[in-house]
mmCIF file of C-alpha atoms in Angstrom:
data_model
loop_
_atom_site.group_PDB
_atom_site.id
_atom_site.type_symbol
_atom_site.label_atom_id
_atom_site.label_comp_id
_atom_site.label_asym_id
_atom_site.label_seq_id
_atom_site.Cartn_x
_atom_site.Cartn_y
_atom_site.Cartn_z
ATOM 1 C CA MET A 238 -127.639 125.965 114.872
ATOM 2 C CA PRO A 239 -124.219 124.361 115.170
ATOM 3 C CA ARG A 240 -121.484 126.723 113.621
ATOM 4 C CA ASN A 241 -119.659 125.377 110.285
ATOM 5 C CA VAL A 242 -115.727 124.558 110.880
ATOM 6 C CA ALA A 243 -114.252 127.217 109.081
ATOM 7 C CA PHE A 244 -110.846 125.092 107.960
ATOM 8 C CA ASN A 245 -109.784 121.922 106.493
ATOM 9 C CA GLU A 246 -109.354 119.928 109.635
ATOM 10 C CA GLU A 247 -107.056 117.249 108.088
ATOM 11 C CA GLN A 248 -104.882 120.128 106.299
ATOM 12 C CA ALA A 249 -104.791 121.715 109.548
ATOM 13 C CA ILE A 250 -103.618 118.219 111.333
ATOM 14 C CA GLN A 251 -100.840 118.173 108.499
ATOM 15 C CA TYR A 252 -99.376 121.852 109.501
ATOM 16 C CA ALA A 253 -99.594 121.070 113.136
ATOM 17 C CA MET A 254 -97.674 118.006 112.735
ATOM 18 C CA GLU A 255 -95.020 119.633 110.983
ATOM 19 C CA VAL A 256 -94.491 122.333 113.679
ATOM 20 C CA PHE A 257 -94.539 119.423 116.588
ATOM 21 C CA TRP A 258 -92.035 117.277 114.108
ATOM 22 C CA GLU A 259 -89.948 120.741 113.942
ATOM 23 C CA LYS A 260 -90.107 122.171 117.649
ATOM 24 C CA GLY A 261 -91.066 118.994 119.717
ATOM 25 C CA TYR A 262 -94.008 118.885 121.993
ATOM 26 C CA ASN A 263 -92.405 120.915 124.862
ATOM 27 C CA GLY A 264 -91.027 123.283 122.561
ATOM 28 C CA THR A 265 -94.243 123.834 120.602
ATOM 29 C CA SER A 266 -96.350 127.013 121.867
ATOM 30 C CA LEU A 267 -100.033 126.960 121.304
ATOM 31 C CA ARG A 268 -99.722 130.204 118.931
ATOM 32 C CA ASP A 269 -97.069 128.189 116.886
ATOM 33 C CA LEU A 270 -99.776 125.917 116.297
ATOM 34 C CA THR A 271 -102.651 128.243 115.662
ATOM 35 C CA ASP A 272 -100.430 130.357 113.325
ATOM 36 C CA ALA A 273 -99.263 126.934 111.244
ATOM 37 C CA MET A 274 -103.213 125.789 111.230
ATOM 38 C CA LYS A 275 -104.203 129.501 110.441
ATOM 39 C CA ILE A 276 -107.008 129.476 112.930
ATOM 40 C CA ASN A 277 -107.400 130.842 116.203
ATOM 41 C CA SER A 278 -107.030 129.348 119.620
ATOM 42 C CA SER A 279 -111.298 129.143 120.327
ATOM 43 C CA SER A 280 -111.301 127.508 117.011
ATOM 44 C CA LEU A 281 -108.772 124.643 117.833
ATOM 45 C CA TYR A 282 -110.436 124.149 121.182
ATOM 46 C CA ASN A 283 -113.837 123.786 119.779
ATOM 47 C CA THR A 284 -112.792 121.489 116.949
ATOM 48 C CA ILE A 285 -110.037 119.465 118.178
ATOM 49 C CA GLY A 286 -109.192 120.219 121.798
ATOM 50 C CA ASP A 287 -106.225 121.164 123.610
ATOM 51 C CA LYS A 288 -102.278 121.081 122.352
ATOM 52 C CA GLN A 289 -102.193 117.295 124.002
ATOM 53 C CA GLU A 290 -105.133 116.031 121.980
ATOM 54 C CA LEU A 291 -103.862 117.739 118.693
ATOM 55 C CA PHE A 292 -100.555 115.985 119.771
ATOM 56 C CA VAL A 293 -102.135 113.038 119.749
ATOM 57 C CA ARG A 294 -103.963 113.134 116.462
ATOM 58 C CA CYS A 295 -100.609 114.625 114.531
ATOM 59 C CA ILE A 296 -98.856 111.342 115.770
ATOM 60 C CA ARG A 297 -101.602 109.346 114.548
ATOM 61 C CA HIS A 298 -101.575 111.140 111.366
ATOM 62 C CA TYR A 299 -97.884 110.556 111.068
ATOM 63 C CA THR A 300 -98.018 106.896 111.694
ATOM 64 C CA GLU A 301 -100.710 106.338 109.567
ATOM 65 C CA LEU A 302 -98.666 108.101 107.014
ATOM 66 C CA ARG A 303 -95.784 105.891 107.624
ATOM 67 C CA ASN A 304 -98.211 102.573 107.428
ATOM 68 C CA LYS A 305 -99.374 103.778 103.713
ATOM 69 C CA ASP A 306 -95.590 104.113 102.867
ATOM 70 C CA LEU A 307 -95.113 100.656 104.036
ATOM 71 C CA GLN A 308 -98.251 99.100 102.292
ATOM 72 C CA ARG A 309 -96.891 100.821 99.054
ATOM 73 C CA ARG A 310 -93.688 99.501 99.241
ATOM 74 C CA ILE A 311 -94.950 95.771 99.748
ATOM 75 C CA LYS A 312 -96.748 96.396 96.688
ATOM 76 C CA SER A 313 -93.738 97.008 94.587
ATOM 77 C CA ASN A 314 -92.938 94.531 91.878
ATOM 78 C CA ALA A 315 -89.422 94.673 93.296
ATOM 79 C CA SER A 316 -87.879 91.555 95.153
ATOM 80 C CA PRO A 317 -87.844 91.200 98.704
ATOM 81 C CA LEU A 318 -84.476 92.193 99.202
ATOM 82 C CA GLN A 319 -84.611 95.114 96.994
ATOM 83 C CA ILE A 320 -87.702 96.326 98.753
ATOM 84 C CA LEU A 321 -85.593 95.989 101.793
ATOM 85 C CA ILE A 322 -82.415 97.570 100.643
ATOM 86 C CA GLN A 323 -84.483 100.558 99.138
ATOM 87 C CA TYR A 324 -86.399 100.834 102.583
ATOM 88 C CA ILE A 325 -82.705 101.083 104.386
ATOM 89 C CA ASN A 326 -81.451 103.420 102.001
ATOM 90 C CA ASP A 327 -84.337 105.946 101.995
ATOM 91 C CA ALA A 328 -84.129 105.719 106.014
ATOM 92 C CA VAL A 329 -80.651 106.472 105.782
ATOM 93 C CA THR A 330 -81.109 109.587 103.269
ATOM 94 C CA LEU A 331 -84.047 110.791 105.497
ATOM 95 C CA ILE A 332 -82.013 110.334 108.639
ATOM 96 C CA THR A 333 -78.932 112.537 106.977
ATOM 97 C CA SER A 334 -80.764 114.680 105.037
ATOM 98 C CA LYS A 335 -83.440 116.193 107.614
ATOM 99 C CA ALA A 336 -82.753 117.964 110.963
ATOM 100 C CA ASN A 337 -85.835 116.183 112.418
ATOM 101 C CA SER A 338 -85.921 112.925 110.149
ATOM 102 C CA CYS A 339 -88.084 110.915 112.551
ATOM 103 C CA MET A 340 -90.754 112.420 114.418
ATOM 104 C CA ALA A 341 -91.660 108.884 115.831
ATOM 105 C CA VAL A 342 -87.986 108.288 117.323
ATOM 106 C CA LYS A 343 -88.180 112.162 118.626
ATOM 107 C CA THR A 344 -91.953 111.660 120.209
ATOM 108 C CA ALA A 345 -90.469 108.425 121.781
ATOM 109 C CA PHE A 346 -87.995 109.843 123.358
ATOM 110 C CA GLU A 347 -89.504 113.338 124.604
ATOM 111 C CA VAL A 348 -93.121 112.198 125.478
ATOM 112 C CA ALA A 349 -93.902 108.485 125.155
ATOM 113 C CA ASN A 350 -92.503 107.653 128.602
ATOM 114 C CA LYS A 351 -95.206 110.447 129.948
ATOM 115 C CA ASP A 352 -98.141 109.642 127.944
ATOM 116 C CA VAL A 353 -99.714 106.513 127.431
ATOM 117 C CA ARG A 354 -101.911 107.383 124.228
ATOM 118 C CA ILE A 355 -98.974 108.458 122.881
ATOM 119 C CA LYS A 356 -96.806 105.306 123.761
ATOM 120 C CA GLU A 357 -99.573 102.934 122.554
ATOM 121 C CA ILE A 358 -99.387 104.852 119.244
ATOM 122 C CA LEU A 359 -95.699 104.386 118.544
ATOM 123 C CA LYS A 360 -96.373 100.995 119.876
ATOM 124 C CA LEU A 361 -98.581 99.947 116.928
ATOM 125 C CA ASP A 362 -96.456 102.119 114.535
ATOM 126 C CA GLY A 363 -93.444 99.923 115.754
ATOM 127 C CA GLU A 364 -95.388 96.712 115.097
ATOM 128 C CA ASN A 365 -96.607 97.551 111.975
ATOM 129 C CA THR A 366 -92.710 98.161 110.952
ATOM 130 C CA TYR A 367 -91.612 95.211 112.501
ATOM 131 C CA ARG A 368 -94.384 93.093 110.346
ATOM 132 C CA PHE A 369 -93.474 94.741 107.210
ATOM 133 C CA LEU A 370 -89.732 93.798 107.976
ATOM 134 C CA CYS A 371 -90.364 90.574 108.858
ATOM 135 C CA LEU A 372 -92.735 89.714 105.747
ATOM 136 C CA LEU A 373 -89.866 90.959 103.573
ATOM 137 C CA ILE A 374 -87.086 89.025 105.309
ATOM 138 C CA ASN A 375 -89.158 85.819 105.210
ATOM 139 C CA SER A 376 -89.865 86.092 101.602
ATOM 140 C CA ALA A 377 -86.097 87.044 100.795
ATOM 141 C CA ILE A 378 -85.339 83.614 102.726
ATOM 142 C CA ARG A 379 -87.859 81.827 100.703
ATOM 143 C CA GLN A 380 -86.594 83.373 97.528
ATOM 144 C CA LYS A 381 -82.995 82.234 98.617
ATOM 145 C CA GLU A 382 -81.789 86.029 98.867
ATOM 146 C CA ILE A 383 -81.162 85.946 102.228
ATOM 147 C CA SER A 384 -79.696 82.850 104.084
ATOM 148 C CA ASP A 385 -82.118 80.508 105.590
ATOM 149 C CA THR A 386 -79.987 80.376 108.450
ATOM 150 C CA GLU A 387 -80.954 83.850 109.414
ATOM 151 C CA ASN A 388 -84.148 84.286 112.264
ATOM 152 C CA PRO A 389 -86.343 87.044 110.525
ATOM 153 C CA GLU A 390 -87.846 88.120 113.636
ATOM 154 C CA LEU A 391 -84.138 88.870 115.246
ATOM 155 C CA LEU A 392 -83.151 90.562 111.992
ATOM 156 C CA ALA A 393 -86.288 92.755 111.960
ATOM 157 C CA ASP A 394 -85.704 93.739 115.798
ATOM 158 C CA TYR A 395 -82.008 94.268 114.945
ATOM 159 C CA LEU A 396 -82.786 96.545 112.007
ATOM 160 C CA MET A 397 -85.320 98.436 113.993
ATOM 161 C CA SER A 398 -82.917 99.281 117.014
ATOM 162 C CA MET A 399 -80.020 100.125 114.315
ATOM 163 C CA LEU A 400 -82.200 102.987 112.587
ATOM 164 C CA THR A 401 -82.796 104.540 115.961
ATOM 165 C CA GLY A 402 -79.457 104.301 116.714
ATOM 166 C CA TRP A 403 -78.444 105.709 113.130
ATOM 167 C CA TYR A 404 -81.025 108.643 113.971
ATOM 168 C CA GLU A 405 -79.394 109.273 117.500
ATOM 169 C CA SER A 406 -75.857 109.002 116.264
ATOM 170 C CA TYR A 407 -76.647 111.360 113.366
ATOM 171 C CA ILE A 408 -78.056 114.174 115.785
ATOM 172 C CA VAL A 409 -74.745 114.003 117.734
ATOM 173 C CA HIS A 410 -72.006 113.313 115.235
ATOM 174 C CA LYS A 411 -73.647 114.828 111.967
ATOM 175 C CA ASP A 412 -71.746 112.460 110.008
ATOM 176 C CA ALA A 413 -73.595 111.358 107.228
ATOM 177 C CA ASP A 414 -70.785 109.006 105.673
ATOM 178 C CA LYS A 415 -70.658 107.042 108.887
ATOM 179 C CA ILE A 416 -74.578 106.231 108.689
ATOM 180 C CA ARG A 417 -74.233 105.256 105.066
ATOM 181 C CA ASN A 418 -71.335 103.144 106.177
ATOM 182 C CA MET A 419 -73.198 101.399 108.568
ATOM 183 C CA ALA A 420 -76.133 101.061 106.417
ATOM 184 C CA GLN A 421 -74.335 99.340 103.663
ATOM 185 C CA TYR A 422 -72.210 97.537 105.884
ATOM 186 C CA PHE A 423 -75.582 95.741 107.167
ATOM 187 C CA ILE A 424 -76.907 95.392 103.456
ATOM 188 C CA HIS A 425 -73.936 93.259 102.946
ATOM 189 C CA GLN A 426 -74.073 91.090 105.888
ATOM 190 C CA LEU A 427 -77.607 90.518 105.006
ATOM 191 C CA SER A 428 -77.337 89.501 101.135
ATOM 192 C CA LYS A 429 -74.430 87.154 102.121
#
């Protein structure tokens, strides 16, 4: 008779994700994971697999949470430009208030170039964010909140690149004002 799993797998994935998020894939030991998940290593291997498989599941979980956040924002009653500005401001707050603000960016630099599955998950996450931004920018153009001379696809790509750059800049310089000023400059240029 199969043994019942003695832990909440979804919660365990959340705990493991937080450890990977803090320490990165290479900096996280199996012991770190099992301690955080409150399970032994045999339970991990029997239910999820090895560290690599757990990491893949954690990245999927993280990107699913991000996608749910984007969907929640789209359903907002705010105008497209207001949603976009709030998204930018929330990103700046996250970048400047947490040591490990974006697990996707951190993972892209650490693991994605070596692991095809991780790269594909992050690629899909980026595509979801890109579609979200394009939708908002196109809607803002239609509502005359953004000039119709703007290219929505270019603006979406540009903003995604800037967010990654702000993350890197904050890691190196720890200058929150610099990040906030760049964000406000972009918002000002966008809403001219």
